[in-house]
Amino acid sequence: MPGAGGAVPPGRLRAVLAGQRVRVLRGDLLEPAAGRRFDLIVCNPPYVPSPHRLPPRRGAAVAWDAGPDGRAVLDRVCDGAAGLLRPSGVLLLVHSALSGVEPTIERLERAGLRASVVRRASVPFGPVLRSRTEWLERRGLIAPGQREEELVIVRAHRP
């Protein structure tokens, strides 16, 4: 993603500290991986619904803001992941249920993957969601007074 280059050095450092050989690629979402195939893709994309029509191109909010429905990046991952996985390859994707779990499952399956939620956890709103509670309530994305979100891990595999 544009502006997301801050994740590259920490990712490389963690791999070195863990004694692992890793090639870290930087670019626009799936673009740097074009033409490659993977056994495992782990993805924690921006998924927080935002009052702004388009996701930001720079700044800290690049890490969480994902358009009014929270799907600006999720949909791109769902649509492109199958082409990056080897047969039997697995995608692990984390996001908030506020962004819609069923659309994720449906998109992954339309792309040729078998998908299901393998983990759910309710967590208190962090600072970003707390700052948007009125907007989220007006949009009907949360119930009045709701102050927890459900995070999900979706596992999708290529048959």
JSON list of C-alpha atoms in Angstrom, two decimals:
[
{"chain": "A", "resi": 1, "resn": "MET", "atom": "CA", "xyz": [0.00, 0.00, 0.00]},
{"chain": "A", "resi": 2, "resn": "PRO", "atom": "CA", "xyz": [1.24, 3.48, -0.61]},
{"chain": "A", "resi": 3, "resn": "GLY", "atom": "CA", "xyz": [2.66, 4.90, 2.56]},
{"chain": "A", "resi": 4, "resn": "ALA", "atom": "CA", "xyz": [2.80, 1.52, 4.30]},
{"chain": "A", "resi": 5, "resn": "GLY", "atom": "CA", "xyz": [6.57, 1.19, 3.96]},
{"chain": "A", "resi": 6, "resn": "GLY", "atom": "CA", "xyz": [7.01, 1.52, 7.72]},
{"chain": "A", "resi": 7, "resn": "ALA", "atom": "CA", "xyz": [6.13, -2.16, 8.10]},
{"chain": "A", "resi": 8, "resn": "VAL", "atom": "CA", "xyz": [9.08, -3.37, 6.02]},
{"chain": "A", "resi": 9, "resn": "PRO", "atom": "CA", "xyz": [12.01, -2.75, 8.41]},
{"chain": "A", "resi": 10, "resn": "PRO", "atom": "CA", "xyz": [10.23, -4.16, 11.51]},
{"chain": "A", "resi": 11, "resn": "GLY", "atom": "CA", "xyz": [9.15, -7.24, 9.53]},
{"chain": "A", "resi": 12, "resn": "ARG", "atom": "CA", "xyz": [12.68, -7.90, 8.38]},
{"chain": "A", "resi": 13, "resn": "LEU", "atom": "CA", "xyz": [14.05, -7.31, 11.91]},
{"chain": "A", "resi": 14, "resn": "ARG", "atom": "CA", "xyz": [11.59, -9.76, 13.49]},
{"chain": "A", "resi": 15, "resn": "ALA", "atom": "CA", "xyz": [12.56, -12.43, 10.98]},
{"chain": "A", "resi": 16, "resn": "VAL", "atom": "CA", "xyz": [16.28, -11.94, 11.64]},
{"chain": "A", "resi": 17, "resn": "LEU", "atom": "CA", "xyz": [15.76, -12.07, 15.42]},
{"chain": "A", "resi": 18, "resn": "ALA", "atom": "CA", "xyz": [13.77, -15.30, 14.98]},
{"chain": "A", "resi": 19, "resn": "GLY", "atom": "CA", "xyz": [16.60, -16.81, 12.90]},
{"chain": "A", "resi": 20, "resn": "GLN", "atom": "CA", "xyz": [14.41, -16.97, 9.80]},
{"chain": "A", "resi": 21, "resn": "ARG", "atom": "CA", "xyz": [15.28, -16.13, 6.22]},
{"chain": "A", "resi": 22, "resn": "VAL", "atom": "CA", "xyz": [12.60, -13.86, 4.87]},
{"chain": "A", "resi": 23, "resn": "ARG", "atom": "CA", "xyz": [12.35, -11.75, 1.77]},
{"chain": "A", "resi": 24, "resn": "VAL", "atom": "CA", "xyz": [10.34, -8.64, 2.58]},
{"chain": "A", "resi": 25, "resn": "LEU", "atom": "CA", "xyz": [8.68, -6.94, -0.38]},
{"chain": "A", "resi": 26, "resn": "ARG", "atom": "CA", "xyz": [7.25, -3.43, -0.47]},
{"chain": "A", "resi": 27, "resn": "GLY", "atom": "CA", "xyz": [4.70, -2.04, -2.88]},
{"chain": "A", "resi": 28, "resn": "ASP", "atom": "CA", "xyz": [1.03, -1.61, -3.62]},
{"chain": "A", "resi": 29, "resn": "LEU", "atom": "CA", "xyz": [-0.68, -4.48, -1.77]},
{"chain": "A", "resi": 30, "resn": "LEU", "atom": "CA", "xyz": [-0.42, -7.63, -3.93]},
{"chain": "A", "resi": 31, "resn": "GLU", "atom": "CA", "xyz": [1.62, -6.07, -6.73]},
{"chain": "A", "resi": 32, "resn": "PRO", "atom": "CA", "xyz": [5.11, -6.97, -5.41]},
{"chain": "A", "resi": 33, "resn": "ALA", "atom": "CA", "xyz": [4.08, -10.63, -5.23]},
{"chain": "A", "resi": 34, "resn": "ALA", "atom": "CA", "xyz": [2.76, -10.85, -8.81]},
{"chain": "A", "resi": 35, "resn": "GLY", "atom": "CA", "xyz": [4.02, -13.97, -10.54]},
{"chain": "A", "resi": 36, "resn": "ARG", "atom": "CA", "xyz": [4.98, -15.65, -7.27]},
{"chain": "A", "resi": 37, "resn": "ARG", "atom": "CA", "xyz": [3.14, -18.43, -5.41]},
{"chain": "A", "resi": 38, "resn": "PHE", "atom": "CA", "xyz": [3.07, -18.96, -1.65]},
{"chain": "A", "resi": 39, "resn": "ASP", "atom": "CA", "xyz": [2.21, -21.71, 0.79]},
{"chain": "A", "resi": 40, "resn": "LEU", "atom": "CA", "xyz": [1.05, -19.19, 3.39]},
{"chain": "A", "resi": 41, "resn": "ILE", "atom": "CA", "xyz": [-0.10, -15.59, 3.31]},
{"chain": "A", "resi": 42, "resn": "VAL", "atom": "CA", "xyz": [-0.81, -13.81, 6.60]},
{"chain": "A", "resi": 43, "resn": "CYS", "atom": "CA", "xyz": [-2.67, -10.53, 6.26]},
{"chain": "A", "resi": 44, "resn": "ASN", "atom": "CA", "xyz": [-3.80, -7.87, 8.73]},
{"chain": "A", "resi": 45, "resn": "PRO", "atom": "CA", "xyz": [-5.00, -5.16, 6.34]},
{"chain": "A", "resi": 46, "resn": "PRO", "atom": "CA", "xyz": [-6.65, -1.86, 7.19]},
{"chain": "A", "resi": 47, "resn": "TYR", "atom": "CA", "xyz": [-10.29, -2.69, 7.98]},
{"chain": "A", "resi": 48, "resn": "VAL", "atom": "CA", "xyz": [-11.73, 0.08, 10.15]},
{"chain": "A", "resi": 49, "resn": "PRO", "atom": "CA", "xyz": [-14.78, 1.82, 8.66]},
{"chain": "A", "resi": 50, "resn": "SER", "atom": "CA", "xyz": [-14.06, 5.50, 8.15]},
{"chain": "A", "resi": 51, "resn": "PRO", "atom": "CA", "xyz": [-16.19, 8.58, 7.56]},
{"chain": "A", "resi": 52, "resn": "HIS", "atom": "CA", "xyz": [-13.86, 9.39, 4.64]},
{"chain": "A", "resi": 53, "resn": "ARG", "atom": "CA", "xyz": [-14.82, 8.11, 1.20]},
{"chain": "A", "resi": 54, "resn": "LEU", "atom": "CA", "xyz": [-11.29, 7.06, 0.26]},
{"chain": "A", "resi": 55, "resn": "PRO", "atom": "CA", "xyz": [-8.57, 5.51, 2.43]},
{"chain": "A", "resi": 56, "resn": "PRO", "atom": "CA", "xyz": [-5.69, 7.86, 3.27]},
{"chain": "A", "resi": 57, "resn": "ARG", "atom": "CA", "xyz": [-2.54, 7.72, 1.15]},
{"chain": "A", "resi": 58, "resn": "ARG", "atom": "CA", "xyz": [-0.14, 8.62, 3.98]},
{"chain": "A", "resi": 59, "resn": "GLY", "atom": "CA", "xyz": [0.09, 9.03, 7.72]},
{"chain": "A", "resi": 60, "resn": "ALA", "atom": "CA", "xyz": [-0.72, 6.65, 10.56]},
{"chain": "A", "resi": 61, "resn": "ALA", "atom": "CA", "xyz": [-4.35, 6.15, 9.47]},
{"chain": "A", "resi": 62, "resn": "VAL", "atom": "CA", "xyz": [-3.10, 4.19, 6.44]},
{"chain": "A", "resi": 63, "resn": "ALA", "atom": "CA", "xyz": [-2.75, 1.28, 8.87]},
{"chain": "A", "resi": 64, "resn": "TRP", "atom": "CA", "xyz": [-6.44, 1.20, 9.81]},
{"chain": "A", "resi": 65, "resn": "ASP", "atom": "CA", "xyz": [-8.76, 3.40, 7.71]},
{"chain": "A", "resi": 66, "resn": "ALA", "atom": "CA", "xyz": [-10.48, 1.45, 4.93]},
{"chain": "A", "resi": 67, "resn": "GLY", "atom": "CA", "xyz": [-13.32, 3.56, 3.54]},
{"chain": "A", "resi": 68, "resn": "PRO", "atom": "CA", "xyz": [-16.93, 3.87, 4.72]},
{"chain": "A", "resi": 69, "resn": "ASP", "atom": "CA", "xyz": [-17.56, 0.11, 4.93]},
{"chain": "A", "resi": 70, "resn": "GLY", "atom": "CA", "xyz": [-14.03, -0.91, 5.96]},
{"chain": "A", "resi": 71, "resn": "ARG", "atom": "CA", "xyz": [-13.62, -3.04, 2.83]},
{"chain": "A", "resi": 72, "resn": "ALA", "atom": "CA", "xyz": [-11.39, -0.90, 0.56]},
{"chain": "A", "resi": 73, "resn": "VAL", "atom": "CA", "xyz": [-8.40, -3.17, 1.13]},
{"chain": "A", "resi": 74, "resn": "LEU", "atom": "CA", "xyz": [-10.18, -6.35, 2.28]},
{"chain": "A", "resi": 75, "resn": "ASP", "atom": "CA", "xyz": [-11.92, -6.73, -1.07]},
{"chain": "A", "resi": 76, "resn": "ARG", "atom": "CA", "xyz": [-8.64, -6.38, -2.97]},
{"chain": "A", "resi": 77, "resn": "VAL", "atom": "CA", "xyz": [-7.06, -9.07, -0.78]},
{"chain": "A", "resi": 78, "resn": "CYS", "atom": "CA", "xyz": [-10.06, -11.39, -1.20]},
{"chain": "A", "resi": 79, "resn": "ASP", "atom": "CA", "xyz": [-10.06, -10.93, -4.97]},
{"chain": "A", "resi": 80, "resn": "GLY", "atom": "CA", "xyz": [-6.32, -11.41, -5.45]},
{"chain": "A", "resi": 81, "resn": "ALA", "atom": "CA", "xyz": [-5.15, -13.92, -2.85]},
{"chain": "A", "resi": 82, "resn": "ALA", "atom": "CA", "xyz": [-6.16, -17.06, -4.78]},
{"chain": "A", "resi": 83, "resn": "GLY", "atom": "CA", "xyz": [-3.77, -16.18, -7.58]},
{"chain": "A", "resi": 84, "resn": "LEU", "atom": "CA", "xyz": [-0.88, -15.97, -5.13]},
{"chain": "A", "resi": 85, "resn": "LEU", "atom": "CA", "xyz": [-1.44, -19.30, -3.39]},
{"chain": "A", "resi": 86, "resn": "ARG", "atom": "CA", "xyz": [0.02, -22.63, -4.42]},
{"chain": "A", "resi": 87, "resn": "PRO", "atom": "CA", "xyz": [-2.34, -25.60, -4.44]},
{"chain": "A", "resi": 88, "resn": "SER", "atom": "CA", "xyz": [-3.16, -26.29, -0.77]},
{"chain": "A", "resi": 89, "resn": "GLY", "atom": "CA", "xyz": [-1.84, -22.81, 0.10]},
{"chain": "A", "resi": 90, "resn": "VAL", "atom": "CA", "xyz": [-3.48, -20.95, 2.97]},
{"chain": "A", "resi": 91, "resn": "LEU", "atom": "CA", "xyz": [-4.49, -17.34, 3.57]},
{"chain": "A", "resi": 92, "resn": "LEU", "atom": "CA", "xyz": [-4.98, -16.19, 7.16]},
{"chain": "A", "resi": 93, "resn": "LEU", "atom": "CA", "xyz": [-6.82, -12.87, 7.22]},
{"chain": "A", "resi": 94, "resn": "VAL", "atom": "CA", "xyz": [-7.76, -10.87, 10.31]},
{"chain": "A", "resi": 95, "resn": "HIS", "atom": "CA", "xyz": [-10.37, -8.14, 10.40]},
{"chain": "A", "resi": 96, "resn": "SER", "atom": "CA", "xyz": [-13.22, -6.64, 12.37]},
{"chain": "A", "resi": 97, "resn": "ALA", "atom": "CA", "xyz": [-16.74, -8.00, 12.04]},
{"chain": "A", "resi": 98, "resn": "LEU", "atom": "CA", "xyz": [-17.73, -4.33, 11.57]},
{"chain": "A", "resi": 99, "resn": "SER", "atom": "CA", "xyz": [-16.40, -4.75, 8.02]},
{"chain": "A", "resi": 100, "resn": "GLY", "atom": "CA", "xyz": [-18.65, -7.73, 7.34]},
{"chain": "A", "resi": 101, "resn": "VAL", "atom": "CA", "xyz": [-17.59, -11.34, 7.75]},
{"chain": "A", "resi": 102, "resn": "GLU", "atom": "CA", "xyz": [-19.99, -12.82, 5.19]},
{"chain": "A", "resi": 103, "resn": "PRO", "atom": "CA", "xyz": [-18.79, -10.56, 2.34]},
{"chain": "A", "resi": 104, "resn": "THR", "atom": "CA", "xyz": [-15.24, -11.75, 3.06]},
{"chain": "A", "resi": 105, "resn": "ILE", "atom": "CA", "xyz": [-16.20, -15.43, 2.99]},
{"chain": "A", "resi": 106, "resn": "GLU", "atom": "CA", "xyz": [-18.30, -14.95, -0.15]},
{"chain": "A", "resi": 107, "resn": "ARG", "atom": "CA", "xyz": [-15.59, -13.05, -2.03]},
{"chain": "A", "resi": 108, "resn": "LEU", "atom": "CA", "xyz": [-12.90, -15.59, -1.13]},
{"chain": "A", "resi": 109, "resn": "GLU", "atom": "CA", "xyz": [-15.14, -18.44, -2.28]},
{"chain": "A", "resi": 110, "resn": "ARG", "atom": "CA", "xyz": [-16.01, -16.64, -5.54]},
{"chain": "A", "resi": 111, "resn": "ALA", "atom": "CA", "xyz": [-12.26, -16.36, -6.09]},
{"chain": "A", "resi": 112, "resn": "GLY", "atom": "CA", "xyz": [-11.94, -20.16, -5.83]},
{"chain": "A", "resi": 113, "resn": "LEU", "atom": "CA", "xyz": [-10.88, -20.55, -2.20]},
{"chain": "A", "resi": 114, "resn": "ARG", "atom": "CA", "xyz": [-12.56, -22.49, 0.58]},
{"chain": "A", "resi": 115, "resn": "ALA", "atom": "CA", "xyz": [-13.02, -20.12, 3.50]},
{"chain": "A", "resi": 116, "resn": "SER", "atom": "CA", "xyz": [-14.28, -20.15, 7.06]},
{"chain": "A", "resi": 117, "resn": "VAL", "atom": "CA", "xyz": [-13.88, -18.22, 10.30]},
{"chain": "A", "resi": 118, "resn": "VAL", "atom": "CA", "xyz": [-11.44, -20.12, 12.52]},
{"chain": "A", "resi": 119, "resn": "ARG", "atom": "CA", "xyz": [-11.26, -17.72, 15.46]},
{"chain": "A", "resi": 120, "resn": "ARG", "atom": "CA", "xyz": [-13.39, -14.97, 16.99]},
{"chain": "A", "resi": 121, "resn": "ALA", "atom": "CA", "xyz": [-12.58, -12.63, 19.85]},
{"chain": "A", "resi": 122, "resn": "SER", "atom": "CA", "xyz": [-14.43, -9.66, 21.32]},
{"chain": "A", "resi": 123, "resn": "VAL", "atom": "CA", "xyz": [-12.19, -6.78, 22.30]},
{"chain": "A", "resi": 124, "resn": "PRO", "atom": "CA", "xyz": [-12.87, -3.31, 23.73]},
{"chain": "A", "resi": 125, "resn": "PHE", "atom": "CA", "xyz": [-12.81, -0.48, 21.23]},
{"chain": "A", "resi": 126, "resn": "GLY", "atom": "CA", "xyz": [-9.41, 1.08, 20.84]},
{"chain": "A", "resi": 127, "resn": "PRO", "atom": "CA", "xyz": [-8.85, 4.82, 20.43]},
{"chain": "A", "resi": 128, "resn": "VAL", "atom": "CA", "xyz": [-9.82, 4.92, 16.74]},
{"chain": "A", "resi": 129, "resn": "LEU", "atom": "CA", "xyz": [-13.20, 3.23, 17.17]},
{"chain": "A", "resi": 130, "resn": "ARG", "atom": "CA", "xyz": [-13.89, 5.15, 20.38]},
{"chain": "A", "resi": 131, "resn": "SER", "atom": "CA", "xyz": [-13.40, 8.39, 18.43]},
{"chain": "A", "resi": 132, "resn": "ARG", "atom": "CA", "xyz": [-15.97, 7.21, 15.84]},
{"chain": "A", "resi": 133, "resn": "THR", "atom": "CA", "xyz": [-18.72, 5.75, 18.00]},
{"chain": "A", "resi": 134, "resn": "GLU", "atom": "CA", "xyz": [-21.32, 8.39, 17.08]},
{"chain": "A", "resi": 135, "resn": "TRP", "atom": "CA", "xyz": [-20.61, 7.96, 13.36]},
{"chain": "A", "resi": 136, "resn": "LEU", "atom": "CA", "xyz": [-20.64, 4.15, 13.64]},
{"chain": "A", "resi": 137, "resn": "GLU", "atom": "CA", "xyz": [-23.97, 4.27, 15.51]},
{"chain": "A", "resi": 138, "resn": "ARG", "atom": "CA", "xyz": [-25.51, 6.64, 12.92]},
{"chain": "A", "resi": 139, "resn": "ARG", "atom": "CA", "xyz": [-24.43, 4.29, 10.13]},
{"chain": "A", "resi": 140, "resn": "GLY", "atom": "CA", "xyz": [-25.90, 1.31, 11.97]},
{"chain": "A", "resi": 141, "resn": "LEU", "atom": "CA", "xyz": [-22.52, -0.42, 12.13]},
{"chain": "A", "resi": 142, "resn": "ILE", "atom": "CA", "xyz": [-22.76, -0.70, 15.93]},
{"chain": "A", "resi": 143, "resn": "ALA", "atom": "CA", "xyz": [-25.64, -0.77, 18.37]},
{"chain": "A", "resi": 144, "resn": "PRO", "atom": "CA", "xyz": [-26.17, 2.26, 20.62]},
{"chain": "A", "resi": 145, "resn": "GLY", "atom": "CA", "xyz": [-23.77, 1.98, 23.54]},
{"chain": "A", "resi": 146, "resn": "GLN", "atom": "CA", "xyz": [-21.73, -0.83, 21.95]},
{"chain": "A", "resi": 147, "resn": "ARG", "atom": "CA", "xyz": [-18.09, -0.48, 22.92]},
{"chain": "A", "resi": 148, "resn": "GLU", "atom": "CA", "xyz": [-16.62, -3.84, 21.83]},
{"chain": "A", "resi": 149, "resn": "GLU", "atom": "CA", "xyz": [-15.84, -5.18, 18.42]},
{"chain": "A", "resi": 150, "resn": "GLU", "atom": "CA", "xyz": [-15.49, -8.74, 17.28]},
{"chain": "A", "resi": 151, "resn": "LEU", "atom": "CA", "xyz": [-12.25, -9.60, 15.52]},
{"chain": "A", "resi": 152, "resn": "VAL", "atom": "CA", "xyz": [-12.20, -12.63, 13.25]},
{"chain": "A", "resi": 153, "resn": "ILE", "atom": "CA", "xyz": [-9.52, -14.73, 11.65]},
{"chain": "A", "resi": 154, "resn": "VAL", "atom": "CA", "xyz": [-10.61, -16.12, 8.32]},
{"chain": "A", "resi": 155, "resn": "ARG", "atom": "CA", "xyz": [-8.75, -19.12, 6.95]},
{"chain": "A", "resi": 156, "resn": "ALA", "atom": "CA", "xyz": [-8.99, -19.65, 3.22]},
{"chain": "A", "resi": 157, "resn": "HIS", "atom": "CA", "xyz": [-7.22, -22.39, 1.34]},
{"chain": "A", "resi": 158, "resn": "ARG", "atom": "CA", "xyz": [-6.74, -23.20, -2.28]},
{"chain": "A", "resi": 159, "resn": "PRO", "atom": "CA", "xyz": [-7.93, -26.73, -3.05]}
]
